[in-house]
């Protein structure tokens, strides 16, 4: 593998394995079978992995579509060099849809007013590629059922006028990571009703989709024409209590590393970090690791989490600071390598474990990591003579 980074030497790095992301996409595509398109979601800077890296790797793995949340993310995706099918879905009232439509990105309409804004942004013969979002029970965004008649009728009218073309109809599950939750069946039924209403009015969207990573894996009936995989392409399970990454054949793509910048021997009774929430019960050697909540280390990890140092787990002692954490490490020396979390192949903590220690989800752990840490992208090594 080759490593590419920008900038000088640094104290903390986020190592992103593009090969793992591509392999995860291939694994997921194999799981859903033929006839179903794959959208890899690269919003939020690729869930902390880097949008450009995630997009490039997802395309290499066979993703026909990429997904982002905001219009700015859609334009950033194009600036990375991606030219394939892409969808964005979140915009404020009065947003400038024109530049995104001109960039060939499908935009989402969640209301009649947003549909009109999108149509108004189409000029000079440019036809907006629009996907219609309906609320089926998440109660977050999308047209509610009471508005479907007007929503679909307007979309059909604008399409007939040549302002837009409706390329998709979609929604989003609330509880797909709990496969037995009754809301899943109800939402799927409502979505099928929405499809029937749209078709009855004369709309024939190319893609109907509602499945996120969890539904892709655990609800085959909801795969329709396309599935949207986010957390799973980065090698993490949408619910580790049901199936781990390893169980699903996925490889976590992020490893967070740092370097010990100080090491000292503390006597019994020494307070560690702010507030002395940890006091040594015996002589203890500690290592200072230059990452803190400014780099996305959750403060909830204080006195809970572990890192990997000198071939063994090292407990975090005391409160997580803005720039630093302290770990118990009997053999620590300045300059030692530290793995905060990684795939777990060698015994190091995983993002799933950090999520459990912080009483959150793995999505938050990987997405919030950043700050002053530098991202290093691991790419396939180019063979000599190729």
XYZ file of C-alpha atoms in Angstrom:
386
model
C 0.000 0.000 0.000
C 1.064 3.571 -0.634
C 0.304 6.426 1.733
C -0.541 9.887 0.477
C -0.869 12.886 2.771
C -0.733 16.644 2.677
C 1.396 18.710 5.036
C 4.424 18.160 7.261
C 4.956 15.608 10.009
C 2.046 15.497 12.412
C 1.111 14.205 15.836
C -2.069 12.351 14.885
C -3.235 10.721 11.670
C -6.446 9.273 10.277
C -5.464 6.415 7.966
C -8.114 5.603 5.358
C -7.945 2.342 3.427
C -9.458 2.888 -0.022
C -8.996 -0.780 -0.869
C -11.198 -1.736 2.095
C -13.949 0.676 1.027
C -13.943 -0.696 -2.525
C -14.029 -4.261 -1.197
C -16.906 -3.425 1.147
C -18.923 -2.008 -1.754
C -18.291 -5.190 -3.751
C -19.379 -7.302 -0.775
C -22.600 -5.345 -0.392
C -23.322 -5.483 -4.122
C -22.884 -9.224 -4.014
C -25.304 -9.441 -1.077
C -28.108 -7.596 -2.896
C -27.593 -9.408 -6.187
C -28.151 -8.276 -9.755
C -30.840 -5.868 -10.819
C -30.424 -3.537 -7.843
C -28.238 -0.452 -8.189
C -25.849 0.637 -5.434
C -25.623 4.141 -4.010
C -22.652 4.745 -1.751
C -23.239 7.636 0.617
C -20.250 9.964 0.961
C -21.874 12.843 2.865
C -20.224 14.442 5.906
C -16.817 14.231 4.236
C -17.267 10.538 3.606
C -18.318 9.839 7.210
C -14.966 11.303 8.252
C -12.973 9.254 5.731
C -12.654 12.029 3.150
C -15.238 12.566 0.428
C -12.792 12.262 -2.459
C -11.252 9.059 -1.145
C -14.611 7.509 -0.337
C -16.077 8.460 -3.711
C -13.102 7.148 -5.654
C -13.074 3.867 -3.738
C -16.838 3.402 -3.978
C -16.750 3.841 -7.736
C -13.886 1.335 -7.911
C -16.089 -1.096 -5.986
C -18.895 -0.734 -8.510
C -21.200 1.923 -7.034
C -23.371 3.361 -9.803
C -24.525 6.215 -7.572
C -23.052 8.427 -4.879
C -25.142 10.218 -2.269
C -24.544 13.466 -0.395
C -26.752 15.539 1.859
C -26.271 19.193 0.945
C -25.943 21.185 -2.248
C -22.470 22.321 -1.180
C -21.440 18.690 -0.758
C -22.741 17.935 -4.254
C -20.550 20.663 -5.724
C -17.582 19.498 -3.643
C -18.111 15.983 -4.992
C -17.866 17.323 -8.519
C -14.707 19.245 -7.573
C -13.107 15.945 -6.556
C -13.450 14.898 -10.184
C -16.432 12.568 -9.900
C -18.766 12.747 -12.898
C -21.112 9.810 -12.284
C -24.731 9.636 -11.118
C -25.185 11.380 -7.780
C -28.056 12.516 -5.555
C -28.300 15.231 -2.912
C -31.264 15.669 -0.593
C -31.084 18.587 1.805
C -31.530 22.262 0.942
C -32.733 25.368 2.714
C -35.601 27.524 1.422
C -34.405 29.740 -1.401
C -31.370 27.562 -2.100
C -29.461 27.925 -5.360
C -30.287 24.682 -7.140
C -29.022 25.963 -10.482
C -25.333 25.226 -10.053
C -26.010 21.709 -8.768
C -28.431 20.944 -11.605
C -25.871 22.275 -14.083
C -23.305 19.932 -12.530
C -25.492 16.964 -13.444
C -26.449 16.035 -9.888
C -29.975 14.807 -9.143
C -31.670 16.989 -6.535
C -34.413 16.034 -4.104
C -37.771 17.744 -3.730
C -39.608 17.149 -0.453
C -42.505 19.537 -0.980
C -44.432 21.365 -3.696
C -42.677 24.627 -2.815
C -39.289 22.990 -3.238
C -40.383 21.505 -6.552
C -41.243 24.997 -7.786
C -37.872 26.333 -6.633
C -36.101 23.578 -8.533
C -38.139 24.224 -11.671
C -37.427 27.961 -11.398
C -33.703 27.188 -11.302
C -33.893 25.394 -14.634
C -33.157 27.768 -17.478
C -31.505 27.843 -20.869
C -32.816 24.440 -21.791
C -31.302 22.722 -18.743
C -33.666 20.060 -17.394
C -33.487 19.394 -13.678
C -33.110 15.772 -12.645
C -35.371 15.480 -9.610
C -36.123 12.737 -7.126
C -39.266 13.019 -5.020
C -38.982 12.258 -1.318
C -42.009 11.152 0.688
C -42.417 10.812 4.426
C -43.360 7.246 5.313
C -42.893 7.423 9.072
C -39.511 8.906 9.945
C -41.276 12.280 10.284
C -38.176 14.226 9.390
C -38.344 15.270 5.740
C -40.360 14.361 2.681
C -43.901 15.118 1.574
C -46.527 13.698 3.983
C -49.250 11.460 2.594
C -51.907 14.186 2.807
C -49.916 16.224 0.274
C -49.077 13.465 -2.200
C -51.867 14.273 -4.664
C -50.703 17.875 -5.138
C -47.019 16.912 -4.924
C -47.191 14.247 -7.615
C -49.526 16.288 -9.812
C -47.134 19.234 -9.803
C -44.172 16.964 -10.559
C -46.058 15.474 -13.513
C -47.028 18.932 -14.788
C -43.468 20.271 -14.551
C -42.146 17.160 -16.265
C -44.673 17.543 -19.073
C -43.568 21.167 -19.472
C -39.972 20.023 -19.858
C -38.607 21.808 -16.760
C -37.717 18.646 -14.878
C -37.510 14.906 -15.260
C -38.494 12.763 -12.283
C -35.742 10.190 -11.923
C -36.614 8.738 -8.540
C -39.059 8.324 -5.691
C -37.655 7.630 -2.258
C -37.992 7.608 1.507
C -35.991 6.628 4.578
C -36.459 4.051 7.338
C -36.576 5.013 11.000
C -35.868 1.616 12.593
C -34.162 -0.577 9.975
C -31.293 -1.282 12.379
C -33.905 -3.115 14.478
C -35.117 -5.642 11.867
C -38.084 -6.851 13.916
C -39.427 -3.378 14.697
C -43.044 -3.085 13.437
C -42.326 0.356 11.969
C -40.307 -1.259 9.188
C -43.257 -3.184 7.785
C -45.514 -0.158 8.116
C -43.067 2.158 6.347
C -42.550 -0.256 3.503
C -46.302 -0.547 3.009
C -46.673 3.242 2.978
C -43.823 3.528 0.474
C -45.460 0.996 -1.820
C -48.641 3.067 -1.583
C -46.674 6.168 -2.593
C -45.295 4.338 -5.617
C -48.817 3.352 -6.649
C -50.060 6.945 -6.294
C -47.169 8.307 -8.357
C -47.646 5.730 -11.092
C -51.408 6.325 -11.167
C -50.824 9.974 -11.975
C -48.460 9.048 -14.791
C -45.041 9.300 -13.172
C -42.567 6.533 -13.986
C -39.476 7.166 -11.839
C -36.450 5.146 -12.880
C -35.463 4.395 -9.293
C -37.529 3.683 -6.193
C -35.495 3.392 -3.015
C -35.881 3.328 0.742
C -33.183 0.914 1.962
C -30.263 2.229 3.994
C -27.375 -0.019 5.078
C -29.473 -1.870 7.651
C -32.388 -2.515 5.286
C -29.965 -3.478 2.536
C -28.558 -6.183 4.778
C -31.616 -7.338 6.707
C -34.758 -6.444 4.727
C -34.536 -7.827 1.175
C -38.132 -6.844 0.354
C -37.169 -3.177 0.678
C -34.328 -3.155 -1.842
C -36.504 -2.088 -4.799
C -34.375 -0.623 -7.650
C -31.548 0.859 -5.593
C -30.044 0.646 -2.117
C -28.248 3.428 -0.261
C -25.303 2.172 1.769
C -23.553 4.561 4.121
C -21.902 3.236 7.283
C -21.488 -0.249 5.804
C -19.231 0.854 2.935
C -16.791 2.087 5.564
C -16.713 -1.397 7.043
C -18.933 -0.815 10.058
C -22.128 -2.626 10.963
C -25.335 -0.587 11.295
C -26.023 -2.644 14.414
C -23.029 -4.505 15.885
C -25.338 -6.237 18.384
C -26.978 -8.083 15.496
C -23.891 -8.689 13.377
C -20.336 -7.407 13.600
C -18.286 -6.116 10.709
C -16.516 -9.455 10.590
C -19.849 -11.318 10.561
C -20.908 -9.242 7.556
C -17.630 -9.700 5.691
C -16.790 -6.004 5.978
C -13.441 -4.391 6.798
C -13.319 -1.136 8.803
C -11.506 1.398 6.637
C -10.342 3.868 9.290
C -7.397 3.589 11.657
C -6.601 6.507 13.961
C -2.979 6.773 15.109
C -0.903 9.080 17.256
C 2.561 9.325 18.811
C 3.411 9.423 22.502
C 4.788 12.906 23.260
C 5.559 12.393 26.933
C 5.825 9.545 29.419
C 6.225 9.713 33.171
C 6.069 7.622 36.326
C 3.417 8.703 38.806
C 3.390 7.767 42.481
C 0.430 6.292 44.300
C -2.185 8.971 44.988
C -1.433 11.151 41.964
C -4.389 12.886 40.327
C -4.544 12.670 36.543
C -5.917 15.380 34.221
C -8.489 18.052 34.995
C -10.605 17.618 38.093
C -8.570 14.624 39.282
C -11.411 12.279 38.335
C -8.793 9.539 38.356
C -6.300 9.070 41.202
C -3.635 6.370 40.978
C -4.008 3.507 43.437
C -0.384 2.421 42.937
C 2.737 3.695 41.122
C 1.717 4.048 37.465
C 3.540 4.917 34.269
C 1.465 7.025 31.896
C 1.746 8.112 28.286
C 0.580 11.442 26.917
C -1.231 11.102 23.581
C -1.711 14.344 21.579
C -5.387 13.984 20.670
C -8.393 15.388 22.467
C -11.911 16.569 21.890
C -10.594 19.102 19.352
C -9.704 16.048 17.249
C -13.067 14.450 17.935
C -12.114 12.221 20.865
C -15.411 12.154 22.807
C -15.197 13.543 26.327
C -17.543 10.710 27.288
C -14.530 8.421 26.780
C -12.955 9.782 29.963
C -11.988 6.939 32.301
C -13.779 4.499 29.957
C -11.912 3.896 26.712
C -8.670 2.202 25.757
C -5.957 2.653 23.142
C -3.356 0.234 21.761
C 0.227 0.856 22.866
C 3.215 -1.474 22.743
C 1.122 -4.495 21.819
C -1.475 -4.174 24.562
C -4.566 -2.266 25.622
C -3.948 0.894 27.640
C -6.727 2.448 29.739
C -7.515 6.148 29.440
C -7.017 7.859 32.786
C -8.823 11.035 33.747
C -10.771 13.505 31.642
C -10.262 13.857 27.910
C -8.781 17.321 27.322
C -9.036 19.567 24.285
C -5.640 18.491 22.941
C -4.546 15.456 24.952
C -5.439 12.179 26.597
C -3.491 10.188 29.165
C -3.163 6.400 29.082
C -1.721 3.900 31.542
C 1.213 2.191 29.812
C 3.896 0.383 31.837
C 6.537 0.435 29.054
C 5.661 3.723 27.376
C 8.409 5.823 25.844
C 8.326 9.121 24.003
C 7.887 8.388 20.304
C 5.900 5.173 20.734
C 3.099 4.570 18.253
C -0.479 4.577 19.532
C -3.569 3.232 17.785
C -6.708 4.898 19.080
C -8.939 2.570 17.080
C -8.743 0.474 13.955
C -10.117 -2.704 12.378
C -9.219 -4.736 15.489
C -7.202 -7.315 13.574
C -4.239 -7.082 15.947
C -6.114 -6.510 19.183
C -6.477 -2.750 18.935
C -9.780 -1.174 19.985
C -12.410 -0.703 17.289
C -14.816 2.123 16.507
C -17.588 -0.158 17.775
C -15.853 -0.465 21.150
C -15.337 3.282 21.352
C -19.026 3.741 20.598
C -19.956 1.392 23.431
C -17.587 3.134 25.865
C -19.099 6.507 24.930
C -22.710 5.248 24.853
C -23.141 6.297 21.231
C -22.996 4.725 17.752
C -20.060 3.959 15.486
C -21.356 6.545 12.971
C -20.585 9.325 15.451
C -17.147 7.989 16.343
C -15.769 7.967 12.788
C -17.622 11.060 11.563
C -16.456 13.363 14.346
C -12.757 12.409 14.163
C -10.690 15.135 12.539
C -9.641 18.526 13.841
C -5.880 18.857 13.631
C -5.364 15.202 12.786
C -4.074 14.718 9.257
C -5.750 12.281 6.913
C -3.523 9.726 5.181
C -5.028 7.737 2.323
C -3.890 4.173 1.768
C -4.089 3.305 -1.922
C -3.132 0.156 -3.881
C 0.585 -0.047 -4.561
C 1.371 0.462 -8.230
C 3.276 -2.506 -9.621
C 6.610 -1.816 -11.274
C 6.297 -1.606 -15.023
C 2.570 -0.907 -14.922
